[in-house]
Coordinates of C-alpha atoms in Angstrom, one line a residue:
Chain A
D1 CA 0.1 -0.1 0.3
A2 CA 1.6 3.2 -1.4
G3 CA 0.6 5.0 2.0
I4 CA 2.8 3.3 4.6
T5 CA 6.8 2.6 3.1
Q6 CA 9.7 0.7 4.5
S7 CA 13.1 0.3 3.7
P8 CA 15.2 -1.1 3.3
R9 CA 13.5 -4.4 1.8
Y10 CA 16.5 -6.5 2.1
K11 CA 19.7 -6.2 4.4
I12 CA 22.4 -8.2 5.4
T13 CA 24.6 -7.0 8.4
E14 CA 26.7 -8.7 10.6
T15 CA 26.3 -9.5 14.2
G16 CA 27.5 -6.4 16.2
R17 CA 27.3 -3.8 13.1
Q18 CA 23.6 -1.0 14.1
V19 CA 21.1 -0.9 11.7
T20 CA 18.1 0.9 10.8
L21 CA 15.2 0.3 9.6
M22 CA 12.9 2.7 7.8
C23 CA 9.2 3.4 8.0
H24 CA 7.3 6.5 6.8
Q25 CA 3.3 6.7 6.2
T26 CA 0.9 9.5 4.7
W27 CA -1.9 9.5 6.6
S28 CA -1.0 12.0 10.0
H29 CA -2.1 7.8 11.2
S30 CA -1.4 8.5 16.1
Y31 CA -0.6 5.2 15.9
M32 CA 1.9 3.2 14.2
F33 CA 3.5 0.0 15.4
W34 CA 6.7 -2.6 14.5
Y35 CA 5.7 -6.0 14.9
R36 CA 9.1 -9.2 13.9
Q37 CA 7.2 -11.8 11.3
D38 CA 9.4 -15.4 12.7
L39 CA 8.2 -19.2 11.4
G40 CA 6.3 -20.8 14.0
H41 CA 5.5 -17.1 16.0
G42 CA 2.9 -14.9 13.7
L43 CA 3.7 -11.9 13.4
R44 CA 4.9 -9.9 17.5
L45 CA 4.7 -7.1 18.5
I46 CA 8.3 -5.0 19.6
Y47 CA 7.4 -1.0 20.0
Y48 CA 4.6 0.5 19.3
S49 CA 3.4 4.6 19.3
A50 CA 0.9 6.6 20.0
A51 CA 2.5 10.1 19.1
A52 CA 4.9 11.8 18.4
D53 CA 7.0 11.7 21.3
I54 CA 5.9 8.6 22.9
T55 CA 6.2 4.8 22.4
D56 CA 6.2 1.7 24.7
K57 CA 7.3 -1.0 25.1
G58 CA 5.3 -4.1 23.2
E59 CA 5.8 -8.2 23.9
V60 CA 9.9 -8.4 22.5
P61 CA 11.6 -5.4 23.0
D62 CA 15.4 -6.6 23.2
G63 CA 17.6 -5.2 21.8
Y64 CA 15.7 -2.7 20.3
V65 CA 15.6 0.9 20.0
V66 CA 13.2 3.3 18.2
S67 CA 11.9 7.1 18.7
R68 CA 9.3 9.0 16.6
S69 CA 10.2 12.5 16.2
K70 CA 7.8 13.5 13.8
T71 CA 4.0 11.8 12.9
E72 CA 5.3 10.3 10.0
N73 CA 8.2 8.7 10.6
F74 CA 9.2 5.7 12.9
P75 CA 11.8 4.0 12.8
L76 CA 13.2 0.6 14.4
T77 CA 16.8 0.7 14.9
L78 CA 19.5 -2.4 16.3
E79 CA 21.7 -1.7 18.1
S80 CA 24.3 -4.5 18.4
A81 CA 22.3 -7.0 15.5
T82 CA 22.7 -10.5 16.4
R83 CA 21.7 -13.5 14.4
S84 CA 18.5 -14.6 16.8
Q85 CA 17.0 -10.7 14.7
T86 CA 16.9 -12.5 11.7
S87 CA 12.8 -11.8 10.7
V88 CA 10.9 -10.2 8.4
Y89 CA 10.2 -6.7 10.4
F90 CA 6.9 -5.5 9.6
C91 CA 5.8 -1.4 10.1
A92 CA 2.3 -1.0 10.7
S93 CA 0.6 2.5 11.2
S94 CA -3.5 2.8 12.9
V95 CA -6.0 5.4 13.3
T96 CA -6.5 6.5 16.8
G97 CA -9.7 5.2 18.3
E98 CA -10.7 3.3 14.8
S99 CA -11.0 0.0 16.1
T100 CA -13.7 -2.1 13.9
R101 CA -10.2 -1.7 11.1
G102 CA -6.4 -3.4 11.7
Y103 CA -3.7 -1.9 11.1
T104 CA -1.8 -1.1 7.4
F105 CA 1.5 -2.1 7.0
G106 CA 3.8 -1.7 4.5
S107 CA 5.5 -4.4 2.8
G108 CA 8.2 -5.4 4.7
T109 CA 11.7 -5.5 5.7
R110 CA 14.4 -9.3 5.7
L111 CA 16.5 -8.4 7.8
T112 CA 19.9 -11.2 8.0
V113 CA 22.4 -11.4 10.7
V114 CA 25.2 -12.9 9.4
Chain B
A1 CA -2.8 -11.6 29.3
Q2 CA -5.1 -11.9 25.3
T3 CA -4.0 -15.0 23.5
V4 CA -5.1 -15.8 19.5
T5 CA -4.6 -19.6 18.2
Q6 CA -4.3 -21.5 15.0
S7 CA -3.9 -24.6 15.2
Q8 CA -3.5 -25.9 12.3
P9 CA 0.1 -24.7 10.7
E10 CA -1.3 -25.9 7.3
M11 CA -4.0 -27.1 5.2
S12 CA -4.3 -28.0 1.1
V13 CA -7.5 -28.5 -1.0
Q14 CA -8.9 -28.7 -4.5
E15 CA -9.4 -25.6 -6.3
A16 CA -13.2 -24.6 -6.4
E17 CA -13.4 -26.6 -3.2
T18 CA -14.5 -25.5 0.1
V19 CA -11.7 -24.9 3.3
T20 CA -12.3 -23.8 6.8
L21 CA -9.1 -22.1 8.4
S22 CA -9.7 -22.9 12.7
C23 CA -8.7 -19.9 15.5
T24 CA -9.8 -19.6 18.6
Y25 CA -8.4 -17.1 21.3
D26 CA -9.1 -15.8 24.2
T27 CA -9.8 -12.5 26.3
S28 CA -12.2 -11.3 29.6
E29 CA -13.0 -8.1 27.5
S30 CA -16.6 -7.8 26.7
D31 CA -15.7 -5.3 23.3
Y32 CA -12.9 -6.8 21.0
Y33 CA -12.5 -7.0 16.9
L34 CA -10.9 -10.5 15.2
F35 CA -9.5 -9.9 11.3
W36 CA -7.9 -11.7 9.3
Y37 CA -5.0 -11.1 7.0
K38 CA -3.5 -12.8 4.1
Q39 CA -0.2 -12.8 3.1
P40 CA 1.1 -14.2 -0.3
P41 CA 4.5 -14.8 -0.7
S42 CA 4.4 -11.2 -2.2
R43 CA 4.3 -10.4 2.6
Q44 CA 2.2 -7.7 2.0
M45 CA -1.0 -8.4 4.3
I46 CA -3.5 -7.5 2.9
L47 CA -6.9 -7.3 5.4
V48 CA -9.7 -10.6 4.4
I49 CA -12.1 -10.4 7.1
R50 CA -13.1 -8.5 9.9
Q51 CA -16.1 -9.3 13.0
E52 CA -16.8 -7.0 15.8
A53 CA -17.6 -9.2 18.6
Y54 CA -20.8 -7.0 19.6
K55 CA -22.5 -8.2 16.8
Q56 CA -24.3 -11.4 16.1
Q57 CA -24.0 -11.8 12.7
N58 CA -21.4 -13.8 10.8
A59 CA -19.1 -11.0 8.4
T60 CA -19.0 -11.8 5.4
E61 CA -16.1 -10.9 2.0
N62 CA -17.8 -12.9 -1.6
R63 CA -16.0 -15.8 -0.3
F64 CA -14.6 -15.3 2.6
S65 CA -17.0 -15.6 5.0
V66 CA -16.5 -16.6 9.3
N67 CA -17.6 -17.8 11.7
F68 CA -17.8 -16.6 14.8
Q69 CA -18.9 -18.3 18.4
K70 CA -18.7 -15.4 20.4
A71 CA -19.2 -17.9 24.2
A72 CA -17.0 -20.6 22.8
K73 CA -14.6 -17.7 21.6
S74 CA -14.3 -19.8 18.3
F75 CA -13.4 -17.4 15.2
S76 CA -12.8 -19.7 12.2
L77 CA -12.7 -18.5 8.1
K78 CA -14.0 -20.3 5.7
I79 CA -12.9 -19.9 1.6
S80 CA -15.4 -20.9 -0.8
D81 CA -14.8 -21.7 -4.5
S82 CA -10.8 -22.1 -3.2
Q83 CA -8.9 -20.6 -6.8
L84 CA -5.1 -20.6 -6.9
G85 CA -4.4 -16.8 -6.3
D86 CA -5.9 -17.9 -2.0
A87 CA -2.9 -19.9 -1.3
A88 CA -1.6 -17.2 1.3
M89 CA -0.2 -17.3 5.0
Y90 CA -4.1 -17.0 6.5
F91 CA -3.3 -14.4 10.2
C92 CA -6.2 -13.9 12.7
A93 CA -6.0 -11.3 14.9
Y94 CA -7.7 -10.1 18.0
R95 CA -7.4 -6.6 18.8
A96 CA -9.2 -4.5 22.1
G97 CA -12.3 -2.8 22.0
W98 CA -11.4 1.8 21.9
G99 CA -9.1 2.5 24.0
G100 CA -5.6 3.7 24.3
G101 CA -2.2 2.1 24.4
A102 CA -2.0 -1.0 24.2
T103 CA -5.3 -1.8 24.0
N104 CA -4.9 -0.9 20.3
K105 CA -1.8 -3.3 19.5
L106 CA -3.1 -6.3 17.4
I107 CA -2.5 -10.5 19.2
F108 CA -1.6 -12.4 16.1
G109 CA -2.0 -16.2 15.9
T110 CA 1.0 -18.3 14.5
G111 CA -1.1 -18.6 10.6
T112 CA -1.6 -21.1 8.8
L113 CA -0.5 -21.9 5.6
L114 CA -3.1 -22.5 3.2
A115 CA -2.2 -24.4 -0.5
V116 CA -4.0 -24.8 -3.3
Q117 CA -4.2 -27.7 -5.9
P118 CA -5.0 -27.4 -9.6

């Protein structure tokens, strides 16, 4: 969906390196989320943000850092990448108080840590 | 805490046949929403159908329908007249009713990989 863009689509990095995954949305949705997808686990929430400068941990936050200085951007940083962080990462957004819909997802970033 | 369980890791169906994917959930909330997402090989997450817990009528979207059993906390997806393009990973998801913070998060099951045989 053109309204939410993730970059890069693929990334290979080495253990110990810092890597940042980008997420940009054009709808001014208040809520943004980062999920990781792993076989046998489905999608698990890493961090979410209710608005600019408001972030909170999800189910699996260890090893990740987020920031949200602007409503439209929500980057996810792996401070020191580990092999266990090899995964597909999805960014998503939603409208405040609108619970009849799910989320709108980006197309995902496949990250491989070697 | 809310949980979503999909007990069928893989399913297979013949083209033009009907298949049902199972999903159960656990929650103490009375107001919530349930979703089925489709993820084809392109990785895109596509919303297939949604159900509001306060509605007794089962949701339908063309060939896709759900069997929502609130008391049993069951939310199965039925795909009728299966097509080759239906082959994908299907995720069941739960979201609590309106509210800020964590109540806005989607909780996913582990997924069911559906194969469609020609």
